[in-house]
Structure formats: C-alpha cells, structure tokens
JSON list of C-alpha atoms in Angstrom, two decimals:
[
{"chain": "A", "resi": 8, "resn": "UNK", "atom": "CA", "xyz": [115.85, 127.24, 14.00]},
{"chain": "A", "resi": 9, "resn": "UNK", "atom": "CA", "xyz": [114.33, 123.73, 14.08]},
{"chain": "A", "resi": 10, "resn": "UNK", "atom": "CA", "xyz": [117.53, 122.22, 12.33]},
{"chain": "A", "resi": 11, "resn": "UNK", "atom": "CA", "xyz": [119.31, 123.76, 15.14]},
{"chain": "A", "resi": 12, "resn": "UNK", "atom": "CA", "xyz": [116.71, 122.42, 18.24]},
{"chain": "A", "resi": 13, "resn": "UNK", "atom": "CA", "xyz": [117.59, 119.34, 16.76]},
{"chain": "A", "resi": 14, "resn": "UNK", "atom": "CA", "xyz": [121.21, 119.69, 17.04]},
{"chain": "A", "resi": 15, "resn": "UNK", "atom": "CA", "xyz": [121.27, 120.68, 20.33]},
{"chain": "A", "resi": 16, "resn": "UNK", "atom": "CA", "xyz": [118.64, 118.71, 21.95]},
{"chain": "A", "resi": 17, "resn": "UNK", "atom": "CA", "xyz": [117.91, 115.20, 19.55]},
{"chain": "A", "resi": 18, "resn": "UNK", "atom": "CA", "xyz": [116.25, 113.77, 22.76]},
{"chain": "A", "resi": 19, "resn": "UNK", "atom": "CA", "xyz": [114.03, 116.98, 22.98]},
{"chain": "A", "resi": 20, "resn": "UNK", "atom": "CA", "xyz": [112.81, 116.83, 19.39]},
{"chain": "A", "resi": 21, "resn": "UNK", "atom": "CA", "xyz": [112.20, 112.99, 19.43]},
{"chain": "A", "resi": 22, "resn": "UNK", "atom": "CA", "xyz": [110.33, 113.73, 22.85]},
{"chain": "A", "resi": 23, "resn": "UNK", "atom": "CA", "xyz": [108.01, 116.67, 21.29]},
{"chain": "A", "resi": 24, "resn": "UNK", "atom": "CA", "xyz": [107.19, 114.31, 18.36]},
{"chain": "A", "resi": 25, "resn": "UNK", "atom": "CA", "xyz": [106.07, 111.76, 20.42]},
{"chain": "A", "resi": 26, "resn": "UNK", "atom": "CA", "xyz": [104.14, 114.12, 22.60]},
{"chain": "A", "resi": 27, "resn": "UNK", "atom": "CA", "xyz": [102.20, 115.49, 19.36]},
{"chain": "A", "resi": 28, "resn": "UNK", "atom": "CA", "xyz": [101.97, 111.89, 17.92]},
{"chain": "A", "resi": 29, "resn": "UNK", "atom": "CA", "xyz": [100.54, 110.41, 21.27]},
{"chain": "A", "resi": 30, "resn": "UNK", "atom": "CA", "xyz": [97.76, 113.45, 21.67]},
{"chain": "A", "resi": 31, "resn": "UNK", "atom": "CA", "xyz": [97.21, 112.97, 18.19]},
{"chain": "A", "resi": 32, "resn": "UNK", "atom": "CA", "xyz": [96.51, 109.42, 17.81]},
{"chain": "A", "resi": 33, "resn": "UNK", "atom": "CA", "xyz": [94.50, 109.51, 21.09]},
{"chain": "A", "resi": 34, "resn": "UNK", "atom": "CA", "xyz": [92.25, 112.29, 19.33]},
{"chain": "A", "resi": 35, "resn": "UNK", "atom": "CA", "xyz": [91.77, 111.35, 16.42]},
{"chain": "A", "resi": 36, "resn": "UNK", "atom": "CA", "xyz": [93.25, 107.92, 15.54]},
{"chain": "A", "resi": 37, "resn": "UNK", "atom": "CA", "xyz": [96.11, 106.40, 14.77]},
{"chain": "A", "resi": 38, "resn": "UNK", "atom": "CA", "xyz": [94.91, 105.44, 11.21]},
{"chain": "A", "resi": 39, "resn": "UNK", "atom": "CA", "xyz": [93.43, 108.77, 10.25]},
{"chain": "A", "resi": 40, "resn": "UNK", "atom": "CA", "xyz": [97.08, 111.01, 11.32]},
{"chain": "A", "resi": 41, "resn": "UNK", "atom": "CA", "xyz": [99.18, 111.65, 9.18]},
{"chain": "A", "resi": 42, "resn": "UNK", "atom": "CA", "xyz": [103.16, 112.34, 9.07]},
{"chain": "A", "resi": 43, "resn": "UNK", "atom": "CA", "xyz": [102.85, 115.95, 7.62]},
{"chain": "A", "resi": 44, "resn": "UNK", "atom": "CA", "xyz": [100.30, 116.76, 10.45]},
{"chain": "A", "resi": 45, "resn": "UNK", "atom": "CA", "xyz": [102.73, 115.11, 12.86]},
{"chain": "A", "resi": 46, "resn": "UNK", "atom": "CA", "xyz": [105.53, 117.25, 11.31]},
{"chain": "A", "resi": 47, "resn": "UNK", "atom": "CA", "xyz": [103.28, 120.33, 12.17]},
{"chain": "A", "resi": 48, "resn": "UNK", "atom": "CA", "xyz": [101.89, 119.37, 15.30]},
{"chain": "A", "resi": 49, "resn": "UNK", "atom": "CA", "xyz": [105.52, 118.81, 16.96]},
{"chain": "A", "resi": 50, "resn": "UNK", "atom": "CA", "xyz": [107.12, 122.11, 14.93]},
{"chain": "A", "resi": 51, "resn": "UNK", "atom": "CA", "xyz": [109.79, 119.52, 13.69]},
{"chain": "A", "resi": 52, "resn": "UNK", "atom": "CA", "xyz": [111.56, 119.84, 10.01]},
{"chain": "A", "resi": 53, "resn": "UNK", "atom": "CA", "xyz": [111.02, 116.71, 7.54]},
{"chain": "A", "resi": 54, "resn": "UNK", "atom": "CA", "xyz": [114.82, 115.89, 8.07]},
{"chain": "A", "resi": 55, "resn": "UNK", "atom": "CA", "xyz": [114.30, 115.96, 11.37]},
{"chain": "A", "resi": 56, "resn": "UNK", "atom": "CA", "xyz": [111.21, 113.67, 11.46]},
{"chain": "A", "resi": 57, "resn": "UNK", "atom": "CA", "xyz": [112.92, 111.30, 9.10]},
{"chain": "A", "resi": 58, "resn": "UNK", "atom": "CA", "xyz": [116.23, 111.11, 11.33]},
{"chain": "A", "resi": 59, "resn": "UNK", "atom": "CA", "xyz": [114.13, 109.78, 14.49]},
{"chain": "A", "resi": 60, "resn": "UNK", "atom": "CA", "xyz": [111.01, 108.26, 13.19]},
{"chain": "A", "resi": 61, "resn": "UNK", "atom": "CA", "xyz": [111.50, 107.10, 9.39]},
{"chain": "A", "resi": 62, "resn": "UNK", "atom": "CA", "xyz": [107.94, 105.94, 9.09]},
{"chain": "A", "resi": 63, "resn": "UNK", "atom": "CA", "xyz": [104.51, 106.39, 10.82]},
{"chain": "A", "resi": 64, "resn": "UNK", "atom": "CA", "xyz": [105.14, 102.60, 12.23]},
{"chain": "A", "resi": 65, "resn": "UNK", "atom": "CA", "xyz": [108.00, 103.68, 14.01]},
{"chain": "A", "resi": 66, "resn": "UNK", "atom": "CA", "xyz": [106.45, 106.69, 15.55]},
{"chain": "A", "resi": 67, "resn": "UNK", "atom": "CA", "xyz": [103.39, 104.26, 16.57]},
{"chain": "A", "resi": 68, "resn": "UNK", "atom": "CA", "xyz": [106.18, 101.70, 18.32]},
{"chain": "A", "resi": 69, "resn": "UNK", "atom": "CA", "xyz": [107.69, 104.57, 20.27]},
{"chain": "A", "resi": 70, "resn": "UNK", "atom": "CA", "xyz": [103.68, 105.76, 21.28]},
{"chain": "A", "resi": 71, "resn": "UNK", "atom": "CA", "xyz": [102.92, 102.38, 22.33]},
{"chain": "A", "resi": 72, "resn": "UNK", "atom": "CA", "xyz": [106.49, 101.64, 24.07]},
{"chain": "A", "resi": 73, "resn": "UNK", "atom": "CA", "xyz": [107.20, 105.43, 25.58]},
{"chain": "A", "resi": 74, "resn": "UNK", "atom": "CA", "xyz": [103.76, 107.08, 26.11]},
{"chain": "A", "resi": 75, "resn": "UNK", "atom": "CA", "xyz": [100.96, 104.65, 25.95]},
{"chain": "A", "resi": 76, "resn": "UNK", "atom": "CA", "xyz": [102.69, 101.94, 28.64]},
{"chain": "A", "resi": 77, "resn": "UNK", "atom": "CA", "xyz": [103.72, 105.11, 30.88]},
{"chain": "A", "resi": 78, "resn": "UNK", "atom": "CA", "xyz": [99.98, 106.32, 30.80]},
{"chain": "A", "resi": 79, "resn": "UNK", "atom": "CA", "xyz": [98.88, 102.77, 32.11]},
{"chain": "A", "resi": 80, "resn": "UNK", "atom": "CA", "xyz": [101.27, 102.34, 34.80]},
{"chain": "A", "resi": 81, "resn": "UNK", "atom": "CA", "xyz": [100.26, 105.88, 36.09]},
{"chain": "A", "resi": 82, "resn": "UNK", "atom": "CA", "xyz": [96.57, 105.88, 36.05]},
{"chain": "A", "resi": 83, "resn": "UNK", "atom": "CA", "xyz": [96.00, 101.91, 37.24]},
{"chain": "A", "resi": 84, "resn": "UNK", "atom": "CA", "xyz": [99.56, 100.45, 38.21]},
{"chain": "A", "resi": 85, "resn": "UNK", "atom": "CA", "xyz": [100.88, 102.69, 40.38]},
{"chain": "A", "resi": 86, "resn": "UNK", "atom": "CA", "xyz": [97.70, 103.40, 42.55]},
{"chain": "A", "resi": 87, "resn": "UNK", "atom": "CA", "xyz": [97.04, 99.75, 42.96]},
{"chain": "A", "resi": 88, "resn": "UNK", "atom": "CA", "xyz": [100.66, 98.98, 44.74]},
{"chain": "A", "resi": 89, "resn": "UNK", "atom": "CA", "xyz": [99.53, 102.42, 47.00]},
{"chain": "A", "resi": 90, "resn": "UNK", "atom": "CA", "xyz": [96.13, 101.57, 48.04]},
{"chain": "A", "resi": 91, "resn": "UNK", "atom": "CA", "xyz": [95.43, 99.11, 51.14]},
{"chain": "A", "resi": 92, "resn": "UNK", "atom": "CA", "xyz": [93.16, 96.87, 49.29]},
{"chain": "A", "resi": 93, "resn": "UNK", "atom": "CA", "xyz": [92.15, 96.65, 45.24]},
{"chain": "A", "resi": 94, "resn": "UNK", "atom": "CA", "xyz": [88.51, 97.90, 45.53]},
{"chain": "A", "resi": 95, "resn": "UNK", "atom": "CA", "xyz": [89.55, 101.14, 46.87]},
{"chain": "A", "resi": 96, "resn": "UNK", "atom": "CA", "xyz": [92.01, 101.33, 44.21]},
{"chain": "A", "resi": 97, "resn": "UNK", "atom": "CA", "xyz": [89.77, 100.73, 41.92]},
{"chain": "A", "resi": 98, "resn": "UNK", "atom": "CA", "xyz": [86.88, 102.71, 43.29]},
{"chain": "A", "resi": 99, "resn": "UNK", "atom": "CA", "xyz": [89.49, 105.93, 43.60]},
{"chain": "A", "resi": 100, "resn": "UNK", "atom": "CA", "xyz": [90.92, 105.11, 39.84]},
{"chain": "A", "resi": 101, "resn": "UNK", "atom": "CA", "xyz": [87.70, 105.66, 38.48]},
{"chain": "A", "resi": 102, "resn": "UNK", "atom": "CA", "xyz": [86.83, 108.70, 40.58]},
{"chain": "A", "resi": 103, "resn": "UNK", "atom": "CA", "xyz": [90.16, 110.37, 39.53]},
{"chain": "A", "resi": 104, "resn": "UNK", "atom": "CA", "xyz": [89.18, 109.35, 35.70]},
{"chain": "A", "resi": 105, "resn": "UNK", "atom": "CA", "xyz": [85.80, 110.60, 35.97]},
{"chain": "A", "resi": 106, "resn": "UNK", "atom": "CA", "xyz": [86.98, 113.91, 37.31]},
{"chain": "A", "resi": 107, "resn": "UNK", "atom": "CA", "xyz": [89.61, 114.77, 34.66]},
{"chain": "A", "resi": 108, "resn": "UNK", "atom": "CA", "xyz": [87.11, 113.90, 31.97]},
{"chain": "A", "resi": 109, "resn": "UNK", "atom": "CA", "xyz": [84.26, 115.93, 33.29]},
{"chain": "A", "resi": 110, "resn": "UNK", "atom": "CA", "xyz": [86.85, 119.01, 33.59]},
{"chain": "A", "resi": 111, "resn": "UNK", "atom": "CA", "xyz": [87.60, 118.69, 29.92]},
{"chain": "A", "resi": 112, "resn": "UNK", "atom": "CA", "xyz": [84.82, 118.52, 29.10]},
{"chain": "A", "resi": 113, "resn": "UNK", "atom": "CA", "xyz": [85.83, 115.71, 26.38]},
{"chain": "A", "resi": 114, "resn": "UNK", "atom": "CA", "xyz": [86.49, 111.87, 26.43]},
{"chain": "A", "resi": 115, "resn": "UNK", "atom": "CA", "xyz": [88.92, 110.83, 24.06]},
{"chain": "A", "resi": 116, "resn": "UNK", "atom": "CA", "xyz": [88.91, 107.36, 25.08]},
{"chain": "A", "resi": 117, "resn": "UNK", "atom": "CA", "xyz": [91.19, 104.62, 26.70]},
{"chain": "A", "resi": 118, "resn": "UNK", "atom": "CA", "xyz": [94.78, 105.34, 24.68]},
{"chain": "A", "resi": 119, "resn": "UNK", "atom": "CA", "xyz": [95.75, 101.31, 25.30]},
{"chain": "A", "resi": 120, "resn": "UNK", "atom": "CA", "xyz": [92.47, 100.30, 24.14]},
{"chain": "A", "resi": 121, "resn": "UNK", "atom": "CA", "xyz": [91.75, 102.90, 21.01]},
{"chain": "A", "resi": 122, "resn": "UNK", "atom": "CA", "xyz": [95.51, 101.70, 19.81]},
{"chain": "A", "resi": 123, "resn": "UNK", "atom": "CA", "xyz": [94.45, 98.08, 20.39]},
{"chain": "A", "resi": 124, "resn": "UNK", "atom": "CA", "xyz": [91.46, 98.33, 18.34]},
{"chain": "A", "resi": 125, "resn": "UNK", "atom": "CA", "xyz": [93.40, 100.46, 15.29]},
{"chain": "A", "resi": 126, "resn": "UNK", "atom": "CA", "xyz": [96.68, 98.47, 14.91]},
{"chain": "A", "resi": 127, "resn": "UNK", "atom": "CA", "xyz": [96.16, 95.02, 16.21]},
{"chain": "A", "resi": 128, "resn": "UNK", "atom": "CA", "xyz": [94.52, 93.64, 12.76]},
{"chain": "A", "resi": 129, "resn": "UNK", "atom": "CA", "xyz": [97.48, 95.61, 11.06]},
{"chain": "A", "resi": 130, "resn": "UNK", "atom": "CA", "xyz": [101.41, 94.90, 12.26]},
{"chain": "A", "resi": 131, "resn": "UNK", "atom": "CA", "xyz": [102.02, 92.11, 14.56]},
{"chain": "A", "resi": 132, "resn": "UNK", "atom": "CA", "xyz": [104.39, 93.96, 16.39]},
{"chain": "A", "resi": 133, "resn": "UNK", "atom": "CA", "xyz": [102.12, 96.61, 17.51]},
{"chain": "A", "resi": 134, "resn": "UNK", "atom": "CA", "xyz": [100.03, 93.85, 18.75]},
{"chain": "A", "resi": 135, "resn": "UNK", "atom": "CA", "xyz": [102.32, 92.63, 20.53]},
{"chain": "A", "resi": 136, "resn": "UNK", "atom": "CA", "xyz": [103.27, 95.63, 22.25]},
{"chain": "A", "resi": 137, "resn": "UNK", "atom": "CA", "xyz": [99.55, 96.54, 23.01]},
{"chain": "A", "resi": 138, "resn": "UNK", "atom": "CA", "xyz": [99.31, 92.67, 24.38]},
{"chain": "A", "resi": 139, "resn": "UNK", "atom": "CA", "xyz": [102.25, 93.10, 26.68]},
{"chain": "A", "resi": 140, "resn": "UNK", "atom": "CA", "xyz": [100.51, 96.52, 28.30]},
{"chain": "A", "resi": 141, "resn": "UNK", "atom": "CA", "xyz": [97.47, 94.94, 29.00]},
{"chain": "A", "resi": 142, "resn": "UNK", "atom": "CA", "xyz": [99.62, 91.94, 30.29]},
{"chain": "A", "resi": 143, "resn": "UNK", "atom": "CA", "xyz": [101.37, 94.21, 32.52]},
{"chain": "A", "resi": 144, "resn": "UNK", "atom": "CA", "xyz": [97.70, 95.87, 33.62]},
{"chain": "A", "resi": 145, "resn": "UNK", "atom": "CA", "xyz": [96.09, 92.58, 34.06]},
{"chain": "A", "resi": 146, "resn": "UNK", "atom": "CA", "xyz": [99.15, 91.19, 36.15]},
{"chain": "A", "resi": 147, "resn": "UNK", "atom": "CA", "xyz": [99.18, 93.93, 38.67]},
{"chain": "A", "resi": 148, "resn": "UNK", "atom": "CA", "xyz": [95.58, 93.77, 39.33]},
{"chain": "A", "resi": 149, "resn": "UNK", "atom": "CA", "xyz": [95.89, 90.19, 39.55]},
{"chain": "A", "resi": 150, "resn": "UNK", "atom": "CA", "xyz": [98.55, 90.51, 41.94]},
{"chain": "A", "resi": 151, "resn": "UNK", "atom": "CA", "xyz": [96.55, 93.17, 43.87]},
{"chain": "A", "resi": 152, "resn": "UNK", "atom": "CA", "xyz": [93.97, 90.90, 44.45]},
{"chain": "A", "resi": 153, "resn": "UNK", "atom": "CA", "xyz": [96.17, 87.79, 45.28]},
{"chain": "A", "resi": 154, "resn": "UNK", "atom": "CA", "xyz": [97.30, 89.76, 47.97]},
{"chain": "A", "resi": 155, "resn": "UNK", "atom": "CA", "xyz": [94.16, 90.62, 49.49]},
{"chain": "A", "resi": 156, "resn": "UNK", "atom": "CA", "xyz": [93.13, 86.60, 49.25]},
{"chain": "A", "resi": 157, "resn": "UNK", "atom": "CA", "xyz": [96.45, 85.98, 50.76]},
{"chain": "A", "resi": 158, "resn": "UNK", "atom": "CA", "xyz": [96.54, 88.71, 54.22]},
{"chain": "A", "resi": 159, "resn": "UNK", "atom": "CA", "xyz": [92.58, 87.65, 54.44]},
{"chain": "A", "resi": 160, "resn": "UNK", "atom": "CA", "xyz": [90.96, 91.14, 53.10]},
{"chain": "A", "resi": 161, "resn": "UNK", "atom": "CA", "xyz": [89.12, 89.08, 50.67]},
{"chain": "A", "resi": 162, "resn": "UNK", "atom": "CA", "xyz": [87.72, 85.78, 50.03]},
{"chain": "A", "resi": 163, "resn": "UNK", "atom": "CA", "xyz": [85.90, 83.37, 47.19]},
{"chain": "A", "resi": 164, "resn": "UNK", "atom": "CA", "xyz": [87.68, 85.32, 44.07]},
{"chain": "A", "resi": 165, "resn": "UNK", "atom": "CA", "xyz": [90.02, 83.90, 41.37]},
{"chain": "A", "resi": 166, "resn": "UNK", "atom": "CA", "xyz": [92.25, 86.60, 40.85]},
{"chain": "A", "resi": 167, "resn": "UNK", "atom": "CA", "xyz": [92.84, 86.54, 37.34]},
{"chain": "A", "resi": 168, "resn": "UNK", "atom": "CA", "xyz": [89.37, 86.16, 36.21]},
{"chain": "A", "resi": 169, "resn": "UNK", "atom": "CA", "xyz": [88.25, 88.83, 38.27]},
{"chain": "A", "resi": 170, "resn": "UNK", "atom": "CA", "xyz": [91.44, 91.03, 37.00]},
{"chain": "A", "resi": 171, "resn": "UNK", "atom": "CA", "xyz": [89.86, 90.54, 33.47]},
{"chain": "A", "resi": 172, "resn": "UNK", "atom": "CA", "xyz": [86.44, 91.44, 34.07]},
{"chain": "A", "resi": 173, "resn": "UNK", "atom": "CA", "xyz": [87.64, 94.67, 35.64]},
{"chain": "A", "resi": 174, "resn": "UNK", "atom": "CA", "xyz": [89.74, 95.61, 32.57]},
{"chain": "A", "resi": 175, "resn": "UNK", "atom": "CA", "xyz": [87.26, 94.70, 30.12]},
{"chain": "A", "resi": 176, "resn": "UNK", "atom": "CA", "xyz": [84.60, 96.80, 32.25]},
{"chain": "A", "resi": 177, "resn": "UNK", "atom": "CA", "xyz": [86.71, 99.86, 32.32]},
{"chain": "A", "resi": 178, "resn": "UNK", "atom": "CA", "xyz": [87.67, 99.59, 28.74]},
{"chain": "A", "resi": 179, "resn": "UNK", "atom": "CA", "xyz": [83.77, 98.74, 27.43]},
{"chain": "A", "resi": 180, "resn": "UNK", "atom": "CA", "xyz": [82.70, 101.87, 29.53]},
{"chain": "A", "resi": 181, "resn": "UNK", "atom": "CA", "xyz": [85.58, 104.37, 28.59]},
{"chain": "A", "resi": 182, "resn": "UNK", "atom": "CA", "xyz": [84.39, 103.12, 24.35]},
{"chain": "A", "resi": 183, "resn": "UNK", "atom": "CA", "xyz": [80.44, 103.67, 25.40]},
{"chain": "A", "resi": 184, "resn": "UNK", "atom": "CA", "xyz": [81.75, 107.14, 26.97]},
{"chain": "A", "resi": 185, "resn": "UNK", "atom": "CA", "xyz": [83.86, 107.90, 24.16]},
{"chain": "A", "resi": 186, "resn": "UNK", "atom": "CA", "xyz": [80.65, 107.29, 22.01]},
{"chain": "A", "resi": 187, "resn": "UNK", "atom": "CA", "xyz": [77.95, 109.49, 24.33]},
{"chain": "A", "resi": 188, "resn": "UNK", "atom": "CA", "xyz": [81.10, 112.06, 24.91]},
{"chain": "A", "resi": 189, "resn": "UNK", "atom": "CA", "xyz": [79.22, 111.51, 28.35]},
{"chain": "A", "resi": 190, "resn": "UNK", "atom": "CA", "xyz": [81.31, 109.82, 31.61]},
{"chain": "A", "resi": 191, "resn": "UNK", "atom": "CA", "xyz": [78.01, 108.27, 32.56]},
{"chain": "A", "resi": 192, "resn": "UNK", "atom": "CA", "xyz": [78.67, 104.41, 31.59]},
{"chain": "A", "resi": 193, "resn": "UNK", "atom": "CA", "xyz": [82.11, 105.04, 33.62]},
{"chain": "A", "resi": 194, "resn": "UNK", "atom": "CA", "xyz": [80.04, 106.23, 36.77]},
{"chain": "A", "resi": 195, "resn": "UNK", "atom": "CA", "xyz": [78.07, 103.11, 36.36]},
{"chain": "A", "resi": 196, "resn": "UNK", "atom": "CA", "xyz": [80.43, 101.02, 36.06]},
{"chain": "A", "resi": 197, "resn": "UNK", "atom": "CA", "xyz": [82.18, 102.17, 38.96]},
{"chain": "A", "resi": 198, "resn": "UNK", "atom": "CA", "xyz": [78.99, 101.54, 41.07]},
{"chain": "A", "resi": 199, "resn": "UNK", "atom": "CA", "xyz": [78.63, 97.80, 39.91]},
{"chain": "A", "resi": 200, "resn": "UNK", "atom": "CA", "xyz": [82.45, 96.99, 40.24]},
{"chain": "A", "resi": 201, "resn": "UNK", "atom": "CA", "xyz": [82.07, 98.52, 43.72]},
{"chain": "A", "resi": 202, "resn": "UNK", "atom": "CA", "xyz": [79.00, 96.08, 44.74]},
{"chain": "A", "resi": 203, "resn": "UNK", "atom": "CA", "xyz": [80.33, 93.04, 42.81]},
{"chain": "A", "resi": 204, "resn": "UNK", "atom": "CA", "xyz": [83.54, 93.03, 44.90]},
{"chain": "A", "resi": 205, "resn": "UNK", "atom": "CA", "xyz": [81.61, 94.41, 48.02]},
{"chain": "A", "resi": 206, "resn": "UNK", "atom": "CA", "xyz": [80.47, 90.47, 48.76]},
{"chain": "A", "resi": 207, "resn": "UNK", "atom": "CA", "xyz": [84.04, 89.17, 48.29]},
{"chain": "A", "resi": 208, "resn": "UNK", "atom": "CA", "xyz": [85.87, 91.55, 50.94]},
{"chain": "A", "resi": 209, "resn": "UNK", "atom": "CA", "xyz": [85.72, 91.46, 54.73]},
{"chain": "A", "resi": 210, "resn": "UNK", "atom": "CA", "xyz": [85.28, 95.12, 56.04]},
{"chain": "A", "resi": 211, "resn": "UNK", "atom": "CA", "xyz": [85.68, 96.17, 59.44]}
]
C-alpha cells in the first residue's frame, strides 16, 4: 500500500516526509531524529524514503528550503507588507505567537533559529540556507521600517540596526520560552519592543 501511494502520488509522499521531518526536528531536534523514526513518522517504506531523500542531509535541505522559509514568510513577512506601519506588525506578530503557544499549551521554539543553532557548526550548506532566511526576515523588516522613515510615520531609526535588534529579541525570547515552556519572556519582550519604537513613531 505505501509502494503504491508512492506510485501514484511521488509529490504526496515527499510532501508527508517533509511534514513529519519538519514537526520532528522542531520537537525534538534535528540532531537527535533519526531516519527510521522519520520512516515511521511519515508511514513511508525505506525504498521510498531512499528514492526522495537519500540521506538525513537531504531531508534537512528540503526542511530548511520547503518548510522552515515558508513558516518565516507566514508568521513575520507577510504581516509586515499588510500592516500600516512596522510596530503594529510587530506588536500583532507577537500577539498572534503568544496566542497559539498558550493554546498548546507547549513552546517548541523558533524552527529558523533551533535549525540555526543545530546545523550551522555542521554543513556549510545548511548554513547557508538558514543565513539566507534570516536575510530574507531581516530585509523585509528593514524595508518595513525604511518605509515608515520614508512616508514620515517614523523618525531617528537606522533601519537595519533596528531590524536586527528585533530579530535577535524575538529569537532570545522564543529560546528563554522554549527553556521556562512559559510565553512570559515573549510577552515581555513584546512590551519593550512596543516602548522602544513608541519614541521613534509619530502617532496621531
């Protein structure tokens, strides 16, 4: 029956694995999963996890690439080219991060940063990958608040500075959260990015 899912729908199978790979490394670490649990997790034969991902490596590539990127662009891209002006972004960012954690009950962590901190000393081109989805991050907050210099929402930042002091906030409080399984450092955080870019932006 598996053989046969894979037959019919490649693109399905390679899709589930990933799936069971990215909830898996997430969870539990990239370091500490293994390919038989992978095999298990995604209900895929070992001929079929060989034909799409012939090591763990390649499987972490495709995380990075297909799931980890994606999960970026939803949760901070996206709602920063929707929002009038970055600190609301921000401000409702956090508030919808906070909220899906507290109903889980569980906080597994940033995915970009716990792969970051497992692969990067590892395989350059992991690194890489991680470095170009924090690139991506960091340039669309930068551009967010370039923006708000430019049509005169805000004044007296440097946009790229400040870009990287929100990302390494975020990131510091989701690992202190991780650690307390507690959203509290996020909530805090949220409070002091709020005021810090309070005295920078005009409101009416």
């Amino acid at each position: 029956m598996i053989e046969n899912k894979r037959i019919n729908d490649p693109g399905g199978v390679r899709r589930r694995i990933i799936d069971a790979a990215y909830d898996a490394f997430v969870t539990q670490g990239y370091l500490a999963t293994g390919m038989l649990e992978l095999r298990e997790r995604a209900s895929v034969s070992g001929g079929a996890m060989a034909h799409h991902f012939p090591a763990k490596r390649d499987l972490g590539l495709a995380v990075i690439r297909d799931r980890v990127a994606a999960a970026v662009r939803q949760t901070w891209i996206e709602p920063l080219r929707t929002c009038a002006d970055t600190p609301t972004a921000i401000d409702l960012i956090f508030e919808a991060i906070i909220g899906e954690l507290t109903q889980k009950d569980r906080v597994s962590g940033c995915p970009l940063n716990n792969m970051a901190m497992e692969v990067s000393q590892h395989d350059a081109e992991m690194r890489a990958l991680v470095d170009a989805v924090f690139g991506d991050w960091h340039e669309a907050l930068s551009a967010k608040f370039a923006a708000d210099l430019e049509e005169k929402r805000a004044i007296g930042l440097n946009p790229r500075t400040v870009a990287t002091l929100v990302i390494a906030a975020y990131s510091g409080a989701m690992t202190m959260a991780k650690a307390s399984q507690d959203v509290g450092p996020l909530r805090e955080c949220r409070a002091q990015l709020a005021a810090l870019l309070a005295a920078s932006y005009r409101r009416p």
